[in-house]
Amino acid sequence: MTHIDISPDSEFGIDNLPYGVFSTAGTDRRVGIRYGDNVVDLAVALDDDVFAEASLNSFMAQGRTRWVEVRDAITDAITGDSVPAHAVHPIDTVTMHMPFDVADYVDFYASEHHASNLGRLFRPDSEPLMPNWKHLPVGYHGRSGTVVVSGTDITRPNGQRKAPDEASPTFGPSTRLDIEAEMGFVVGVPSDAPITPDRFAEHVFGAVIVNDWSARDIQAWEYVPLGPNLGKSFATSISPWVVPLLALEAARVSTPVQDPEPLEYLRETQSWALDIDLTVTWNGYDVARPPYREMYWSPAQMLAHETVNGATSRTGDLFASGTISGPEKHQRGAFIELTWGGREPVSLGDETRTFLEDGDDVVIAASAPGPNGPRIGFGDVRGRIVPA
């Protein structure tokens, strides 16, 4: 047995314990938790074969009571110095993988600031928000098969593009490749019935950082009248660590005032809005700090809307918030907003950018308040653009 030393201000302390899937040289993938700068092999530490699997899905499907039991057991093992030494691996000796098998993927559009900014960009002579926006969480059904783990290179997508001054579309690589800094939520317990906002924590296991890469030129030509398709479906990146909802109680806050009052199926008795701070780094330069607490719709309301029509939810379903933006320019979580449609370039040292160029690196990090001082870290999600 061993004692695991960590910094007292680590974002991966005993109040966090996020789950991921890892491997070491010559070993199979299995489930671990991060504690400080170490990964603890749960199959060894808890002698439980569900953690010897290459995905969190089986464990997530066991439900909230089991999630609490495991969290208590690993907390006791760590604080009691009863973790076997061979279950502990330094973080720099492991390879991280997709933490769960994605069953379905839905992406929402839950930031009033983001939606209003895009409305002003694309419809300058109209109201920035569409009439339905404050009545329901708007979203689109994405492609689960192209959700990838942090560190995966992103290939610039090809598609049809048509500039306003062109008579017909052309085909080729996207020239307006963008990011969307988001938070995503992972369903653990499936349901064949609608999931009300107050049952959110019974079904949702945890949260990840999401970068919903977007080809704005492809998207602009295709999305009327049915919505995003090829402009979004080529890649969505997620962080390797799933922070359990059980670690985020201290981060819960109220949503902004929702006016008009939502319809009854969207009403929460206790809000699941979260105080999460994100940082967007572009080629090593911090360019934006989006605040998740500004989101108009909570994740519980998103899930309630997603399932209210009878759509089933499955273990491994991922739904994301849409771009996170605040009221200030430095809080905009997409480059189309940050550069105001490409008209206001961003300085990156001696260079400027409007949209992503080949070779660019983007890293999105996030953290939330913890219950006892140190913040709860989500790690980060990173990707590098490679040519089409």
Coordinates of C-alpha atoms in Angstrom, one line a residue:
M1 CA 0.0 0.0 0.0
T2 CA 1.1 3.5 -0.6
H3 CA 0.6 7.2 0.3
I4 CA 0.0 9.4 -2.7
D5 CA 1.5 12.9 -2.4
I6 CA -0.3 15.8 -4.1
S7 CA -0.1 19.6 -3.9
P8 CA -2.7 21.0 -1.5
D9 CA -4.0 23.4 -4.2
S10 CA -4.2 20.7 -6.9
E11 CA -7.3 20.9 -9.1
F12 CA -7.4 17.1 -9.0
G13 CA -7.7 16.6 -5.2
I14 CA -9.9 14.4 -3.1
D15 CA -13.0 16.5 -3.9
N16 CA -12.7 15.9 -7.6
L17 CA -11.6 12.4 -8.6
P18 CA -12.5 12.5 -12.3
Y19 CA -12.8 9.3 -14.3
G20 CA -10.9 8.4 -17.5
V21 CA -9.7 5.5 -19.6
F22 CA -6.0 5.0 -19.8
S23 CA -3.3 2.6 -20.8
T24 CA 0.4 2.1 -20.0
A25 CA 3.1 0.7 -22.2
G26 CA 2.0 -2.8 -23.3
T27 CA -1.2 -2.9 -21.3
D28 CA -4.9 -2.8 -22.3
R29 CA -7.2 0.2 -21.7
R30 CA -9.0 0.4 -18.4
V31 CA -10.7 2.9 -16.1
G32 CA -8.8 5.1 -13.6
I33 CA -9.3 8.2 -11.6
R34 CA -7.0 11.2 -11.5
Y35 CA -5.6 12.2 -8.1
G36 CA -3.0 15.0 -8.3
D37 CA -0.5 14.1 -11.0
N38 CA -1.3 10.4 -10.8
V39 CA -3.8 8.0 -12.3
V40 CA -5.2 5.3 -10.0
D41 CA -6.1 2.0 -11.7
L42 CA -9.6 1.3 -10.2
A43 CA -9.7 -2.3 -11.3
V44 CA -6.6 -2.9 -9.1
A45 CA -7.4 -0.4 -6.3
L46 CA -11.0 -1.6 -5.8
D47 CA -10.7 -5.2 -7.2
D48 CA -13.7 -4.6 -9.5
D49 CA -13.8 -6.0 -13.0
V50 CA -16.2 -3.3 -14.3
F51 CA -13.1 -1.0 -14.2
A52 CA -11.1 -3.4 -16.3
E53 CA -13.2 -2.5 -19.3
A54 CA -12.0 0.0 -22.0
S55 CA -15.0 2.3 -21.4
L56 CA -16.9 3.9 -18.5
N57 CA -20.3 2.8 -20.0
S58 CA -20.8 -0.3 -17.9
F59 CA -20.0 1.5 -14.7
M60 CA -22.1 4.6 -15.6
A61 CA -25.1 2.4 -16.3
Q62 CA -25.0 1.1 -12.7
G63 CA -26.6 4.3 -11.4
R64 CA -26.2 7.0 -8.8
T65 CA -26.2 4.8 -5.7
R66 CA -23.3 2.8 -7.2
W67 CA -21.5 6.0 -8.2
V68 CA -21.7 7.2 -4.6
E69 CA -20.5 3.9 -3.3
V70 CA -17.4 3.9 -5.6
R71 CA -16.6 7.5 -4.9
D72 CA -16.7 6.8 -1.1
A73 CA -14.6 3.6 -1.5
I74 CA -11.8 5.3 -3.5
T75 CA -11.9 8.3 -1.2
D76 CA -11.4 6.0 1.8
A77 CA -8.6 4.1 0.0
I78 CA -6.7 7.2 -0.9
T79 CA -7.1 9.0 2.5
G80 CA -6.4 5.8 4.3
D81 CA -3.2 5.1 2.3
S82 CA -4.6 1.7 1.3
V83 CA -4.2 2.0 -2.5
P84 CA -1.8 -0.7 -3.8
A85 CA 1.4 0.8 -5.0
H86 CA 1.2 -0.9 -8.4
A87 CA -2.2 0.7 -9.0
V88 CA -0.7 4.2 -9.1
H89 CA 0.8 5.6 -12.3
P90 CA 2.4 9.0 -12.9
I91 CA 0.2 11.0 -15.3
D92 CA 3.1 11.4 -17.7
T93 CA 3.5 7.7 -18.1
V94 CA 0.0 6.9 -19.3
T95 CA -1.9 7.4 -22.6
M96 CA -5.5 8.7 -22.3
H97 CA -8.3 7.4 -24.5
M98 CA -11.9 8.1 -25.2
P99 CA -13.5 7.8 -21.7
F100 CA -16.9 6.4 -22.9
D101 CA -18.5 5.1 -26.0
V102 CA -20.7 7.9 -27.4
A103 CA -24.2 6.6 -28.0
D104 CA -25.7 9.8 -29.4
Y105 CA -24.7 13.4 -29.6
V106 CA -26.8 16.6 -29.4
D107 CA -25.4 20.1 -29.4
F108 CA -27.4 23.0 -28.0
Y109 CA -27.3 26.8 -28.5
A110 CA -27.8 27.8 -24.9
S111 CA -25.9 31.1 -24.5
E112 CA -28.0 34.2 -25.0
H113 CA -24.8 36.3 -25.6
H114 CA -23.5 33.9 -28.3
A115 CA -26.9 33.6 -30.0
S116 CA -27.4 37.4 -29.9
N117 CA -23.9 38.1 -31.3
L118 CA -24.5 35.8 -34.2
G119 CA -27.9 37.3 -34.8
R120 CA -26.3 40.7 -35.0
L121 CA -23.6 39.4 -37.4
F122 CA -26.0 37.6 -39.8
R123 CA -29.2 39.6 -39.4
P124 CA -28.2 43.2 -38.6
D125 CA -31.6 44.6 -39.5
S126 CA -33.6 42.1 -37.4
E127 CA -34.0 41.2 -33.8
P128 CA -30.8 39.2 -32.8
L129 CA -32.8 36.3 -31.3
M130 CA -35.3 34.2 -33.2
P131 CA -38.8 34.2 -31.7
N132 CA -38.4 30.6 -30.3
W133 CA -35.1 31.1 -28.5
K134 CA -36.3 32.1 -25.0
H135 CA -39.0 29.4 -25.1
L136 CA -36.9 26.3 -25.7
P137 CA -33.2 25.2 -25.7
V138 CA -32.5 25.2 -29.5
G139 CA -30.2 22.4 -30.6
Y140 CA -29.1 20.1 -33.5
H141 CA -28.5 16.4 -33.7
G142 CA -24.8 15.8 -34.2
R143 CA -22.6 12.8 -35.3
S144 CA -21.5 10.6 -32.4
G145 CA -19.0 8.7 -34.6
T146 CA -16.7 11.7 -35.0
V147 CA -16.4 12.6 -31.3
V148 CA -12.7 12.2 -30.5
V149 CA -10.6 12.5 -27.4
S150 CA -8.3 15.5 -26.7
G151 CA -5.0 15.4 -28.6
T152 CA -6.5 14.0 -31.8
D153 CA -5.4 16.0 -34.8
I154 CA -8.3 17.8 -36.7
T155 CA -8.2 17.5 -40.4
R156 CA -9.5 20.5 -42.2
P157 CA -12.8 19.5 -43.8
N158 CA -13.8 19.8 -47.4
G159 CA -17.3 20.8 -48.5
Q160 CA -19.4 23.2 -50.6
R161 CA -18.9 27.0 -49.9
K162 CA -20.6 29.9 -51.5
A163 CA -19.7 33.5 -50.8
P164 CA -22.5 36.1 -51.1
D165 CA -20.9 37.6 -54.2
E166 CA -20.6 34.2 -56.0
A167 CA -23.2 33.0 -58.4
S168 CA -22.7 29.3 -57.5
P169 CA -21.0 27.2 -54.9
T170 CA -17.5 25.8 -55.1
F171 CA -16.0 22.7 -53.5
G172 CA -12.8 22.6 -51.4
P173 CA -11.2 23.0 -47.9
S174 CA -13.0 25.2 -45.4
T175 CA -11.4 28.7 -45.2
R176 CA -13.3 29.8 -42.1
L177 CA -12.5 27.0 -39.7
D178 CA -13.6 27.8 -36.1
I179 CA -13.9 26.5 -32.6
E180 CA -16.8 26.4 -30.1
A181 CA -15.8 26.3 -26.4
E182 CA -18.5 24.3 -24.7
M183 CA -19.3 22.0 -21.7
G184 CA -20.7 18.5 -22.4
F185 CA -22.8 16.2 -20.2
V186 CA -22.7 12.4 -20.2
V187 CA -25.8 10.2 -19.6
G188 CA -25.2 7.2 -17.4
V189 CA -28.6 5.8 -16.7
P190 CA -30.8 5.3 -19.8
S191 CA -34.5 6.1 -19.9
D192 CA -37.4 5.4 -22.2
A193 CA -39.4 8.3 -20.7
P194 CA -38.9 12.0 -20.5
I195 CA -36.3 13.1 -17.9
T196 CA -37.6 16.1 -15.9
P197 CA -35.1 18.7 -14.7
D198 CA -35.3 17.5 -11.1
R199 CA -34.3 14.0 -12.2
F200 CA -31.2 15.3 -14.0
A201 CA -28.7 14.0 -11.4
E202 CA -30.3 10.5 -11.4
H203 CA -29.4 10.1 -15.0
V204 CA -26.3 12.3 -15.8
F205 CA -23.0 10.9 -14.7
G206 CA -20.7 13.8 -15.3
A207 CA -19.3 16.6 -17.4
V208 CA -16.5 17.1 -20.0
I209 CA -15.0 20.0 -21.9
V210 CA -16.1 20.1 -25.5
N211 CA -14.7 21.8 -28.6
D212 CA -17.3 21.6 -31.4
W213 CA -15.1 22.4 -34.4
S214 CA -17.1 24.3 -37.0
A215 CA -16.5 25.1 -40.7
R216 CA -18.4 28.4 -40.9
D217 CA -18.3 28.7 -44.7
I218 CA -19.6 25.2 -45.2
Q219 CA -22.2 25.7 -42.4
A220 CA -23.4 29.1 -43.8
W221 CA -24.2 27.6 -47.2
E222 CA -25.9 24.3 -46.0
Y223 CA -27.8 25.3 -42.9
V224 CA -30.8 26.9 -44.4
P225 CA -33.5 25.6 -43.9
L226 CA -32.6 22.4 -42.0
G227 CA -29.5 23.3 -39.9
P228 CA -25.9 22.2 -39.4
N229 CA -24.6 19.1 -41.1
L230 CA -21.2 18.8 -42.8
G231 CA -20.0 22.1 -41.2
K232 CA -20.1 20.4 -37.8
S233 CA -20.0 16.6 -38.3
F234 CA -16.3 16.2 -39.2
A235 CA -15.0 16.4 -35.6
T236 CA -16.0 17.2 -32.0
S237 CA -13.3 17.0 -29.3
I238 CA -13.8 16.2 -25.7
S239 CA -11.5 16.2 -22.6
P240 CA -10.3 12.8 -21.4
W241 CA -11.5 13.3 -17.8
V242 CA -15.2 13.0 -16.9
V243 CA -15.8 15.1 -13.7
P244 CA -18.7 13.5 -11.8
L245 CA -21.7 15.6 -11.0
L246 CA -21.0 14.5 -7.4
A247 CA -17.9 16.7 -7.5
L248 CA -19.8 19.8 -8.7
E249 CA -22.3 20.5 -5.9
A250 CA -20.3 23.6 -4.8
A251 CA -20.4 24.9 -8.3
R252 CA -24.2 25.0 -8.6
V253 CA -25.7 28.5 -9.2
S254 CA -28.9 29.9 -10.6
T255 CA -29.4 30.6 -14.3
P256 CA -29.9 34.1 -15.4
V257 CA -33.5 35.3 -15.1
Q258 CA -35.5 33.4 -17.6
D259 CA -38.2 35.7 -19.1
P260 CA -40.7 34.6 -20.1
E261 CA -41.1 31.9 -17.6
P262 CA -40.3 28.5 -19.2
L263 CA -43.1 26.1 -19.9
E264 CA -43.8 23.7 -17.0
Y265 CA -41.7 20.8 -18.4
L266 CA -38.6 23.0 -18.3
R267 CA -39.0 24.4 -14.8
E268 CA -36.4 23.5 -12.2
T269 CA -37.0 23.5 -8.5
Q270 CA -33.3 23.5 -7.9
S271 CA -31.1 24.9 -10.7
W272 CA -28.3 22.8 -12.2
A273 CA -26.6 25.9 -13.7
L274 CA -22.8 25.7 -13.0
D275 CA -20.1 28.2 -12.2
I276 CA -17.4 27.0 -14.5
D277 CA -14.6 29.2 -15.9
L278 CA -13.0 28.3 -19.3
T279 CA -9.9 29.5 -20.9
V280 CA -9.2 29.4 -24.7
T281 CA -5.6 29.3 -25.8
W282 CA -4.7 29.8 -29.4
N283 CA -1.1 28.9 -30.4
G284 CA -0.1 29.5 -26.8
Y285 CA -1.9 32.8 -26.3
D286 CA -4.9 33.2 -24.1
V287 CA -7.6 34.8 -26.2
A288 CA -10.9 34.2 -24.4
R289 CA -12.3 33.3 -21.0
P290 CA -15.9 32.2 -21.4
P291 CA -18.0 31.9 -18.2
Y292 CA -20.4 28.9 -18.2
R293 CA -22.5 30.6 -15.4
E294 CA -23.8 33.0 -18.0
M295 CA -25.6 30.3 -20.0
Y296 CA -29.4 31.0 -20.3
W297 CA -30.5 27.4 -20.3
S298 CA -29.2 24.9 -17.7
P299 CA -28.0 21.3 -18.7
A300 CA -31.0 19.9 -16.8
Q301 CA -33.4 21.9 -19.0
M302 CA -31.5 20.8 -22.1
L303 CA -31.9 17.2 -21.2
A304 CA -35.6 17.7 -20.3
H305 CA -36.2 19.3 -23.7
E306 CA -34.2 16.6 -25.5
T307 CA -36.4 13.8 -24.1
V308 CA -39.8 15.4 -23.7
N309 CA -41.1 14.2 -27.1
G310 CA -40.4 10.6 -26.1
A311 CA -36.9 10.3 -27.5
T312 CA -35.0 7.7 -25.5
S313 CA -31.7 8.4 -23.8
R314 CA -28.9 5.8 -23.6
T315 CA -25.8 5.2 -21.6
G316 CA -23.1 7.2 -23.2
D317 CA -25.3 9.9 -24.7
L318 CA -23.5 13.2 -24.9
F319 CA -25.2 16.6 -25.0
A320 CA -23.3 19.8 -25.2
S321 CA -24.1 23.4 -24.3
G322 CA -23.2 25.2 -27.5
T323 CA -20.7 28.0 -27.5
I324 CA -20.2 29.6 -24.1
S325 CA -20.0 33.4 -24.3
G326 CA -20.3 36.2 -21.8
P327 CA -21.2 39.9 -22.2
E328 CA -17.6 41.1 -22.7
K329 CA -15.5 40.6 -25.9
H330 CA -12.8 38.6 -24.1
Q331 CA -15.6 36.2 -23.0
R332 CA -16.6 35.1 -26.5
G333 CA -16.1 31.3 -27.0
A334 CA -16.0 31.1 -30.8
F335 CA -13.6 32.9 -33.2
I336 CA -16.5 34.0 -35.4
E337 CA -17.6 36.1 -32.5
L338 CA -14.2 37.1 -31.2
T339 CA -13.1 38.4 -34.6
W340 CA -16.6 39.7 -35.4
G341 CA -17.0 37.6 -38.5
G342 CA -13.3 38.0 -39.4
R343 CA -13.3 41.8 -39.5
E344 CA -11.4 42.2 -36.2
P345 CA -8.3 39.9 -36.3
V346 CA -6.8 38.6 -33.1
S347 CA -3.1 39.2 -32.3
L348 CA -1.1 36.1 -31.5
G349 CA 2.3 37.6 -30.8
D350 CA 3.8 38.7 -34.1
E351 CA 0.9 37.1 -36.1
T352 CA -2.8 37.8 -36.5
R353 CA -5.7 35.4 -37.0
T354 CA -9.3 35.5 -37.9
F355 CA -10.0 31.8 -38.4
L356 CA -7.8 28.7 -38.0
E357 CA -4.8 28.0 -40.2
D358 CA -3.1 24.7 -40.7
G359 CA -0.8 24.0 -37.9
D360 CA -2.7 26.0 -35.4
D361 CA -3.2 24.6 -31.9
V362 CA -6.2 25.3 -29.7
V363 CA -6.5 24.3 -26.0
I364 CA -9.6 24.8 -23.9
A365 CA -9.3 24.4 -20.1
A366 CA -11.9 24.6 -17.4
S367 CA -12.3 24.6 -13.6
A368 CA -15.1 25.1 -11.1
P369 CA -15.3 26.1 -7.4
G370 CA -14.7 23.2 -5.0
P371 CA -16.3 22.6 -1.6
N372 CA -13.1 23.1 0.5
G373 CA -11.0 25.7 -1.3
P374 CA -9.1 24.1 -4.2
R375 CA -10.9 24.3 -7.5
I376 CA -12.2 21.3 -9.4
G377 CA -10.3 20.9 -12.6
F378 CA -11.6 19.4 -15.9
G379 CA -8.1 19.3 -17.5
D380 CA -8.2 20.5 -21.0
V381 CA -9.2 19.6 -24.6
R382 CA -6.7 20.3 -27.3
G383 CA -6.4 19.8 -31.0
R384 CA -4.1 20.8 -33.9
I385 CA -5.3 21.6 -37.4
V386 CA -3.8 19.5 -40.2
P387 CA -4.4 20.1 -43.9
A388 CA -7.4 18.8 -45.8

